[in-house]
Amino acid sequence: MYHLSLTIIATSSFLILTTITIDRFLALRLHLRYQEIATRRRCFITLFCIFVFSIAVGLCKELIEKKGTLIRVLTIISVFSFLSLLFLNAYLIFEISRVIRRHSVQIHSQQQSVKQSIDMPRYKKSVNTMYYVIGAFVLCYVPYAIVFAAITAINVSPTNAAYAMATVETLVMLNGVLNPIIYCWRIKELREKAMKMLH
Protein backbone atom coordinates (compact mmCIF):
# COMPACT_ATOMS: atom_id res chain seq x y z
CA MET A 1 0.00 0.00 0.00
CA TYR A 2 2.86 2.36 0.82
CA HIS A 3 4.51 2.03 -2.61
CA LEU A 4 1.16 2.11 -4.41
CA SER A 5 0.07 5.30 -2.63
CA LEU A 6 3.52 6.86 -3.13
CA THR A 7 3.34 6.24 -6.90
CA ILE A 8 -0.24 7.56 -7.13
CA ILE A 9 0.51 10.69 -5.09
CA ALA A 10 3.81 11.42 -6.85
CA THR A 11 2.32 10.95 -10.32
CA SER A 12 -0.79 13.03 -9.62
CA SER A 13 1.27 15.79 -7.93
CA PHE A 14 3.59 16.12 -10.90
CA LEU A 15 0.75 16.05 -13.43
CA ILE A 16 -1.22 18.67 -11.47
CA LEU A 17 1.88 20.87 -11.27
CA THR A 18 2.34 20.53 -15.04
CA THR A 19 -1.35 21.32 -15.58
CA ILE A 20 -1.03 24.48 -13.48
CA THR A 21 1.99 25.59 -15.51
CA ILE A 22 0.09 24.95 -18.76
CA ASP A 23 -2.88 26.88 -17.34
CA ARG A 24 -0.69 29.92 -16.53
CA PHE A 25 0.81 29.75 -20.02
CA LEU A 26 -2.65 29.59 -21.66
CA ALA A 27 -3.91 32.48 -19.49
CA LEU A 28 -1.10 34.62 -20.87
CA ARG A 29 -1.38 33.46 -24.49
CA LEU A 30 -5.16 33.34 -24.90
CA HIS A 31 -6.04 36.59 -23.09
CA LEU A 32 -9.81 37.13 -23.43
CA ARG A 33 -10.47 33.64 -24.85
CA TYR A 34 -8.99 32.03 -21.72
CA GLN A 35 -12.25 32.29 -19.72
CA GLU A 36 -14.28 30.48 -22.37
CA ILE A 37 -11.68 27.71 -22.83
CA ALA A 38 -10.64 27.12 -19.19
CA THR A 39 -14.07 26.34 -17.74
CA ARG A 40 -14.79 24.78 -14.35
CA ARG A 41 -16.16 21.66 -16.06
CA ARG A 42 -12.97 21.15 -18.06
CA CYS A 43 -10.94 21.69 -14.89
CA PHE A 44 -12.85 18.90 -13.09
CA ILE A 45 -12.54 16.58 -16.10
CA THR A 46 -8.78 17.21 -16.25
CA LEU A 47 -8.36 16.52 -12.52
CA PHE A 48 -10.47 13.36 -12.79
CA CYS A 49 -8.34 12.13 -15.72
CA ILE A 50 -5.13 12.89 -13.79
CA PHE A 51 -6.27 10.86 -10.78
CA VAL A 52 -7.53 7.94 -12.90
CA PHE A 53 -4.24 7.91 -14.84
CA SER A 54 -2.20 8.11 -11.60
CA ILE A 55 -4.10 5.17 -10.09
CA ALA A 56 -3.59 3.18 -13.31
CA VAL A 57 0.15 3.93 -13.26
CA GLY A 58 0.38 2.86 -9.61
CA LEU A 59 -1.49 -0.40 -10.21
CA CYS A 60 0.56 -1.19 -13.34
CA LYS A 61 3.80 -0.57 -11.45
CA GLU A 62 2.73 -2.91 -8.63
CA LEU A 63 1.64 -5.66 -11.03
CA ILE A 64 4.85 -5.44 -13.09
CA GLU A 65 7.08 -5.43 -9.99
CA LYS A 66 5.27 -8.45 -8.55
CA LYS A 67 5.78 -10.39 -11.77
CA GLY A 68 9.41 -9.24 -11.89
CA THR A 69 9.28 -8.58 -15.63
CA LEU A 70 9.38 -5.40 -17.68
CA ILE A 71 10.71 -3.41 -14.71
CA ARG A 72 13.56 -1.90 -16.76
CA VAL A 73 11.13 -0.88 -19.51
CA LEU A 74 8.84 0.70 -16.91
CA THR A 75 11.81 2.55 -15.39
CA ILE A 76 12.92 3.89 -18.77
CA ILE A 77 9.38 5.03 -19.59
CA SER A 78 8.97 6.60 -16.13
CA VAL A 79 12.29 8.49 -16.25
CA PHE A 80 11.71 9.61 -19.86
CA SER A 81 8.17 10.84 -19.02
CA PHE A 82 9.42 12.60 -15.88
CA LEU A 83 12.23 14.36 -17.76
CA SER A 84 9.94 15.29 -20.67
CA LEU A 85 7.36 16.87 -18.37
CA LEU A 86 10.12 18.57 -16.37
CA PHE A 87 11.51 20.12 -19.58
CA LEU A 88 7.97 21.10 -20.65
CA ASN A 89 7.51 22.90 -17.31
CA ALA A 90 10.88 24.63 -17.69
CA TYR A 91 10.08 25.69 -21.26
CA LEU A 92 6.63 27.07 -20.36
CA ILE A 93 7.99 28.94 -17.34
CA PHE A 94 10.74 30.38 -19.56
CA GLU A 95 8.15 31.48 -22.14
CA ILE A 96 5.92 33.00 -19.43
CA SER A 97 8.90 34.89 -17.96
CA ARG A 98 9.89 36.18 -21.38
CA VAL A 99 6.40 37.52 -22.11
CA ILE A 100 6.15 39.10 -18.63
CA ARG A 101 9.52 40.83 -19.10
CA ARG A 102 8.46 42.07 -22.53
CA HIS A 103 5.20 43.45 -21.16
CA SER A 104 7.01 45.10 -18.26
CA VAL A 105 9.15 47.24 -20.58
CA GLN A 106 6.38 48.25 -23.01
CA ILE A 107 5.10 51.80 -23.19
CA HIS A 108 2.19 52.93 -20.97
CA SER A 109 -0.54 52.65 -23.62
CA GLN A 110 0.40 49.06 -24.42
CA GLN A 111 0.43 48.19 -20.72
CA GLN A 112 -3.09 49.56 -20.43
CA SER A 113 -4.32 47.30 -23.24
CA VAL A 114 -2.67 44.28 -21.60
CA LYS A 115 -4.30 45.10 -18.26
CA GLN A 116 -7.72 44.98 -19.88
CA SER A 117 -7.26 41.32 -20.77
CA ILE A 118 -5.07 40.17 -17.86
CA ASP A 119 -4.21 41.65 -14.46
CA MET A 120 -0.42 41.69 -14.95
CA PRO A 121 0.72 42.38 -11.34
CA ARG A 122 -1.47 39.58 -10.02
CA TYR A 123 -0.40 37.31 -12.86
CA LYS A 124 3.29 38.03 -12.12
CA LYS A 125 2.74 37.08 -8.49
CA SER A 126 1.08 33.78 -9.43
CA VAL A 127 3.96 32.97 -11.80
CA ASN A 128 6.53 33.79 -9.10
CA THR A 129 4.65 31.43 -6.78
CA MET A 130 4.94 28.77 -9.48
CA TYR A 131 8.72 29.29 -9.54
CA TYR A 132 8.88 28.39 -5.85
CA VAL A 133 6.51 25.42 -6.22
CA ILE A 134 8.41 24.01 -9.21
CA GLY A 135 11.74 24.66 -7.46
CA ALA A 136 10.57 22.72 -4.38
CA PHE A 137 9.25 19.96 -6.63
CA VAL A 138 12.55 19.61 -8.51
CA LEU A 139 14.49 19.65 -5.23
CA CYS A 140 12.34 16.83 -3.84
CA TYR A 141 11.65 14.66 -6.91
CA VAL A 142 14.82 14.76 -9.02
CA PRO A 143 16.92 12.88 -6.40
CA TYR A 144 14.20 10.20 -6.32
CA ALA A 145 14.26 9.82 -10.12
CA ILE A 146 18.07 9.61 -10.15
CA VAL A 147 18.26 7.01 -7.36
CA PHE A 148 15.37 5.00 -8.84
CA ALA A 149 17.07 4.91 -12.26
CA ALA A 150 20.49 4.10 -10.75
CA ILE A 151 19.17 1.23 -8.62
CA THR A 152 17.37 -0.25 -11.63
CA ALA A 153 20.32 0.22 -14.02
CA ILE A 154 23.17 -1.04 -11.83
CA ASN A 155 23.49 -3.92 -9.41
CA VAL A 156 23.06 -2.47 -5.89
CA SER A 157 22.81 -4.54 -2.73
CA PRO A 158 19.24 -4.74 -1.38
CA THR A 159 20.28 -3.06 1.90
CA ASN A 160 21.92 -0.10 0.17
CA ALA A 161 18.99 0.18 -2.24
CA ALA A 162 16.52 0.21 0.67
CA TYR A 163 18.48 2.95 2.51
CA ALA A 164 18.82 5.06 -0.64
CA MET A 165 15.13 4.71 -1.53
CA ALA A 166 14.01 5.50 2.04
CA THR A 167 16.08 8.71 1.97
CA VAL A 168 14.77 9.96 -1.38
CA GLU A 169 11.18 8.88 -0.60
CA THR A 170 11.41 11.07 2.51
CA LEU A 171 12.34 13.98 0.21
CA VAL A 172 9.32 13.22 -1.99
CA MET A 173 7.05 13.29 1.06
CA LEU A 174 8.69 16.55 2.19
CA ASN A 175 7.32 18.17 -0.97
CA GLY A 176 3.81 17.66 0.43
CA VAL A 177 4.84 19.71 3.48
CA LEU A 178 6.62 22.43 1.50
CA ASN A 179 3.74 23.19 -0.90
CA PRO A 180 1.22 24.41 1.73
CA ILE A 181 3.98 26.52 3.32
CA ILE A 182 4.82 28.10 -0.05
CA TYR A 183 1.14 28.75 -0.84
CA CYS A 184 0.47 30.31 2.58
CA TRP A 185 3.59 32.44 2.29
CA ARG A 186 2.84 33.65 -1.25
CA ILE A 187 -0.98 33.92 -1.30
CA LYS A 188 -2.40 36.46 1.13
CA GLU A 189 -6.01 35.20 0.97
CA LEU A 190 -4.93 31.63 1.74
CA ARG A 191 -2.71 32.81 4.60
CA GLU A 192 -5.59 34.79 6.13
CA LYS A 193 -7.98 31.82 5.86
CA ALA A 194 -5.36 29.53 7.45
CA MET A 195 -4.83 31.98 10.32
CA LYS A 196 -8.61 32.17 10.90
CA MET A 197 -8.81 28.38 11.06
CA LEU A 198 -5.99 28.25 13.62
CA HIS A 199 -7.63 30.82 15.91
mmCIF file of C-alpha atoms in Angstrom:
data_model
loop_
_atom_site.group_PDB
_atom_site.id
_atom_site.type_symbol
_atom_site.label_atom_id
_atom_site.label_comp_id
_atom_site.label_asym_id
_atom_site.label_seq_id
_atom_site.Cartn_x
_atom_site.Cartn_y
_atom_site.Cartn_z
ATOM 1 C CA MET A 1 0.000 0.000 0.000
ATOM 2 C CA TYR A 2 2.863 2.363 0.816
ATOM 3 C CA HIS A 3 4.515 2.032 -2.605
ATOM 4 C CA LEU A 4 1.164 2.109 -4.406
ATOM 5 C CA SER A 5 0.068 5.301 -2.626
ATOM 6 C CA LEU A 6 3.525 6.856 -3.132
ATOM 7 C CA THR A 7 3.336 6.238 -6.896
ATOM 8 C CA ILE A 8 -0.239 7.558 -7.133
ATOM 9 C CA ILE A 9 0.507 10.691 -5.090
ATOM 10 C CA ALA A 10 3.814 11.423 -6.855
ATOM 11 C CA THR A 11 2.315 10.953 -10.324
ATOM 12 C CA SER A 12 -0.786 13.030 -9.621
ATOM 13 C CA SER A 13 1.268 15.795 -7.929
ATOM 14 C CA PHE A 14 3.586 16.118 -10.902
ATOM 15 C CA LEU A 15 0.750 16.054 -13.427
ATOM 16 C CA ILE A 16 -1.222 18.672 -11.470
ATOM 17 C CA LEU A 17 1.883 20.872 -11.270
ATOM 18 C CA THR A 18 2.342 20.534 -15.035
ATOM 19 C CA THR A 19 -1.346 21.317 -15.580
ATOM 20 C CA ILE A 20 -1.032 24.483 -13.479
ATOM 21 C CA THR A 21 1.986 25.588 -15.515
ATOM 22 C CA ILE A 22 0.087 24.945 -18.758
ATOM 23 C CA ASP A 23 -2.883 26.882 -17.335
ATOM 24 C CA ARG A 24 -0.688 29.919 -16.527
ATOM 25 C CA PHE A 25 0.806 29.748 -20.023
ATOM 26 C CA LEU A 26 -2.648 29.586 -21.657
ATOM 27 C CA ALA A 27 -3.906 32.485 -19.494
ATOM 28 C CA LEU A 28 -1.104 34.621 -20.870
ATOM 29 C CA ARG A 29 -1.376 33.464 -24.491
ATOM 30 C CA LEU A 30 -5.164 33.337 -24.897
ATOM 31 C CA HIS A 31 -6.037 36.592 -23.089
ATOM 32 C CA LEU A 32 -9.807 37.127 -23.429
ATOM 33 C CA ARG A 33 -10.470 33.639 -24.855
ATOM 34 C CA TYR A 34 -8.995 32.027 -21.719
ATOM 35 C CA GLN A 35 -12.253 32.293 -19.719
ATOM 36 C CA GLU A 36 -14.283 30.480 -22.367
ATOM 37 C CA ILE A 37 -11.680 27.709 -22.826
ATOM 38 C CA ALA A 38 -10.637 27.122 -19.193
ATOM 39 C CA THR A 39 -14.069 26.339 -17.739
ATOM 40 C CA ARG A 40 -14.789 24.783 -14.353
ATOM 41 C CA ARG A 41 -16.160 21.656 -16.056
ATOM 42 C CA ARG A 42 -12.966 21.152 -18.062
ATOM 43 C CA CYS A 43 -10.942 21.686 -14.894
ATOM 44 C CA PHE A 44 -12.848 18.903 -13.093
ATOM 45 C CA ILE A 45 -12.538 16.578 -16.100
ATOM 46 C CA THR A 46 -8.777 17.213 -16.249
ATOM 47 C CA LEU A 47 -8.362 16.524 -12.523
ATOM 48 C CA PHE A 48 -10.473 13.359 -12.791
ATOM 49 C CA CYS A 49 -8.341 12.126 -15.716
ATOM 50 C CA ILE A 50 -5.134 12.890 -13.792
ATOM 51 C CA PHE A 51 -6.275 10.865 -10.778
ATOM 52 C CA VAL A 52 -7.531 7.944 -12.902
ATOM 53 C CA PHE A 53 -4.245 7.913 -14.838
ATOM 54 C CA SER A 54 -2.203 8.106 -11.596
ATOM 55 C CA ILE A 55 -4.102 5.174 -10.088
ATOM 56 C CA ALA A 56 -3.593 3.175 -13.313
ATOM 57 C CA VAL A 57 0.152 3.932 -13.259
ATOM 58 C CA GLY A 58 0.381 2.863 -9.608
ATOM 59 C CA LEU A 59 -1.488 -0.402 -10.215
ATOM 60 C CA CYS A 60 0.559 -1.193 -13.338
ATOM 61 C CA LYS A 61 3.800 -0.569 -11.451
ATOM 62 C CA GLU A 62 2.734 -2.907 -8.634
ATOM 63 C CA LEU A 63 1.643 -5.662 -11.034
ATOM 64 C CA ILE A 64 4.847 -5.444 -13.089
ATOM 65 C CA GLU A 65 7.077 -5.434 -9.988
ATOM 66 C CA LYS A 66 5.274 -8.454 -8.550
ATOM 67 C CA LYS A 67 5.782 -10.388 -11.770
ATOM 68 C CA GLY A 68 9.409 -9.241 -11.894
ATOM 69 C CA THR A 69 9.275 -8.578 -15.632
ATOM 70 C CA LEU A 70 9.380 -5.398 -17.682
ATOM 71 C CA ILE A 71 10.706 -3.411 -14.706
ATOM 72 C CA ARG A 72 13.560 -1.902 -16.760
ATOM 73 C CA VAL A 73 11.135 -0.883 -19.510
ATOM 74 C CA LEU A 74 8.841 0.698 -16.910
ATOM 75 C CA THR A 75 11.811 2.554 -15.391
ATOM 76 C CA ILE A 76 12.923 3.889 -18.773
ATOM 77 C CA ILE A 77 9.376 5.034 -19.595
ATOM 78 C CA SER A 78 8.975 6.604 -16.130
ATOM 79 C CA VAL A 79 12.289 8.485 -16.249
ATOM 80 C CA PHE A 80 11.707 9.612 -19.859
ATOM 81 C CA SER A 81 8.166 10.835 -19.019
ATOM 82 C CA PHE A 82 9.420 12.599 -15.881
ATOM 83 C CA LEU A 83 12.230 14.363 -17.755
ATOM 84 C CA SER A 84 9.945 15.294 -20.669
ATOM 85 C CA LEU A 85 7.362 16.874 -18.371
ATOM 86 C CA LEU A 86 10.124 18.573 -16.375
ATOM 87 C CA PHE A 87 11.505 20.118 -19.583
ATOM 88 C CA LEU A 88 7.967 21.095 -20.647
ATOM 89 C CA ASN A 89 7.508 22.897 -17.308
ATOM 90 C CA ALA A 90 10.879 24.627 -17.693
ATOM 91 C CA TYR A 91 10.079 25.692 -21.263
ATOM 92 C CA LEU A 92 6.630 27.065 -20.363
ATOM 93 C CA ILE A 93 7.991 28.940 -17.337
ATOM 94 C CA PHE A 94 10.741 30.381 -19.555
ATOM 95 C CA GLU A 95 8.154 31.484 -22.137
ATOM 96 C CA ILE A 96 5.924 32.997 -19.427
ATOM 97 C CA SER A 97 8.896 34.894 -17.956
ATOM 98 C CA ARG A 98 9.893 36.175 -21.384
ATOM 99 C CA VAL A 99 6.402 37.523 -22.107
ATOM 100 C CA ILE A 100 6.150 39.103 -18.633
ATOM 101 C CA ARG A 101 9.520 40.826 -19.096
ATOM 102 C CA ARG A 102 8.465 42.072 -22.526
ATOM 103 C CA HIS A 103 5.195 43.454 -21.165
ATOM 104 C CA SER A 104 7.014 45.102 -18.259
ATOM 105 C CA VAL A 105 9.147 47.243 -20.576
ATOM 106 C CA GLN A 106 6.383 48.255 -23.009
ATOM 107 C CA ILE A 107 5.100 51.805 -23.195
ATOM 108 C CA HIS A 108 2.194 52.931 -20.968
ATOM 109 C CA SER A 109 -0.536 52.655 -23.618
ATOM 110 C CA GLN A 110 0.401 49.062 -24.419
ATOM 111 C CA GLN A 111 0.430 48.189 -20.718
ATOM 112 C CA GLN A 112 -3.088 49.562 -20.430
ATOM 113 C CA SER A 113 -4.322 47.302 -23.243
ATOM 114 C CA VAL A 114 -2.665 44.279 -21.595
ATOM 115 C CA LYS A 115 -4.300 45.096 -18.263
ATOM 116 C CA GLN A 116 -7.718 44.982 -19.879
ATOM 117 C CA SER A 117 -7.261 41.323 -20.767
ATOM 118 C CA ILE A 118 -5.069 40.166 -17.857
ATOM 119 C CA ASP A 119 -4.206 41.651 -14.464
ATOM 120 C CA MET A 120 -0.418 41.694 -14.954
ATOM 121 C CA PRO A 121 0.721 42.383 -11.341
ATOM 122 C CA ARG A 122 -1.469 39.576 -10.022
ATOM 123 C CA TYR A 123 -0.395 37.306 -12.858
ATOM 124 C CA LYS A 124 3.289 38.027 -12.116
ATOM 125 C CA LYS A 125 2.738 37.085 -8.486
ATOM 126 C CA SER A 126 1.084 33.777 -9.434
ATOM 127 C CA VAL A 127 3.963 32.965 -11.799
ATOM 128 C CA ASN A 128 6.528 33.786 -9.098
ATOM 129 C CA THR A 129 4.652 31.432 -6.779
ATOM 130 C CA MET A 130 4.941 28.767 -9.478
ATOM 131 C CA TYR A 131 8.724 29.288 -9.540
ATOM 132 C CA TYR A 132 8.876 28.392 -5.852
ATOM 133 C CA VAL A 133 6.506 25.418 -6.219
ATOM 134 C CA ILE A 134 8.413 24.010 -9.214
ATOM 135 C CA GLY A 135 11.741 24.658 -7.462
ATOM 136 C CA ALA A 136 10.568 22.722 -4.384
ATOM 137 C CA PHE A 137 9.252 19.959 -6.634
ATOM 138 C CA VAL A 138 12.553 19.615 -8.511
ATOM 139 C CA LEU A 139 14.488 19.648 -5.234
ATOM 140 C CA CYS A 140 12.343 16.827 -3.843
ATOM 141 C CA TYR A 141 11.649 14.661 -6.908
ATOM 142 C CA VAL A 142 14.817 14.757 -9.019
ATOM 143 C CA PRO A 143 16.916 12.881 -6.402
ATOM 144 C CA TYR A 144 14.198 10.203 -6.321
ATOM 145 C CA ALA A 145 14.265 9.821 -10.121
ATOM 146 C CA ILE A 146 18.072 9.611 -10.155
ATOM 147 C CA VAL A 147 18.263 7.015 -7.365
ATOM 148 C CA PHE A 148 15.374 5.003 -8.835
ATOM 149 C CA ALA A 149 17.074 4.913 -12.259
ATOM 150 C CA ALA A 150 20.488 4.099 -10.748
ATOM 151 C CA ILE A 151 19.174 1.226 -8.624
ATOM 152 C CA THR A 152 17.375 -0.254 -11.630
ATOM 153 C CA ALA A 153 20.323 0.224 -14.023
ATOM 154 C CA ILE A 154 23.167 -1.036 -11.827
ATOM 155 C CA ASN A 155 23.494 -3.915 -9.405
ATOM 156 C CA VAL A 156 23.058 -2.474 -5.889
ATOM 157 C CA SER A 157 22.808 -4.538 -2.730
ATOM 158 C CA PRO A 158 19.236 -4.744 -1.376
ATOM 159 C CA THR A 159 20.277 -3.064 1.900
ATOM 160 C CA ASN A 160 21.921 -0.096 0.170
ATOM 161 C CA ALA A 161 18.989 0.180 -2.238
ATOM 162 C CA ALA A 162 16.522 0.213 0.666
ATOM 163 C CA TYR A 163 18.478 2.953 2.505
ATOM 164 C CA ALA A 164 18.819 5.061 -0.641
ATOM 165 C CA MET A 165 15.131 4.709 -1.529
ATOM 166 C CA ALA A 166 14.014 5.496 2.037
ATOM 167 C CA THR A 167 16.084 8.706 1.969
ATOM 168 C CA VAL A 168 14.766 9.958 -1.378
ATOM 169 C CA GLU A 169 11.184 8.881 -0.601
ATOM 170 C CA THR A 170 11.412 11.073 2.508
ATOM 171 C CA LEU A 171 12.341 13.984 0.213
ATOM 172 C CA VAL A 172 9.325 13.219 -1.992
ATOM 173 C CA MET A 173 7.048 13.292 1.059
ATOM 174 C CA LEU A 174 8.686 16.551 2.192
ATOM 175 C CA ASN A 175 7.317 18.172 -0.968
ATOM 176 C CA GLY A 176 3.813 17.664 0.428
ATOM 177 C CA VAL A 177 4.837 19.711 3.478
ATOM 178 C CA LEU A 178 6.617 22.434 1.502
ATOM 179 C CA ASN A 179 3.738 23.188 -0.897
ATOM 180 C CA PRO A 180 1.219 24.409 1.726
ATOM 181 C CA ILE A 181 3.983 26.518 3.323
ATOM 182 C CA ILE A 182 4.817 28.104 -0.046
ATOM 183 C CA TYR A 183 1.141 28.755 -0.843
ATOM 184 C CA CYS A 184 0.468 30.311 2.575
ATOM 185 C CA TRP A 185 3.590 32.444 2.289
ATOM 186 C CA ARG A 186 2.839 33.651 -1.248
ATOM 187 C CA ILE A 187 -0.980 33.918 -1.302
ATOM 188 C CA LYS A 188 -2.396 36.459 1.129
ATOM 189 C CA GLU A 189 -6.009 35.197 0.973
ATOM 190 C CA LEU A 190 -4.935 31.631 1.740
ATOM 191 C CA ARG A 191 -2.714 32.814 4.597
ATOM 192 C CA GLU A 192 -5.586 34.787 6.127
ATOM 193 C CA LYS A 193 -7.979 31.815 5.865
ATOM 194 C CA ALA A 194 -5.364 29.529 7.453
ATOM 195 C CA MET A 195 -4.830 31.981 10.318
ATOM 196 C CA LYS A 196 -8.611 32.168 10.904
ATOM 197 C CA MET A 197 -8.810 28.384 11.061
ATOM 198 C CA LEU A 198 -5.987 28.251 13.620
ATOM 199 C CA HIS A 199 -7.629 30.816 15.913
#
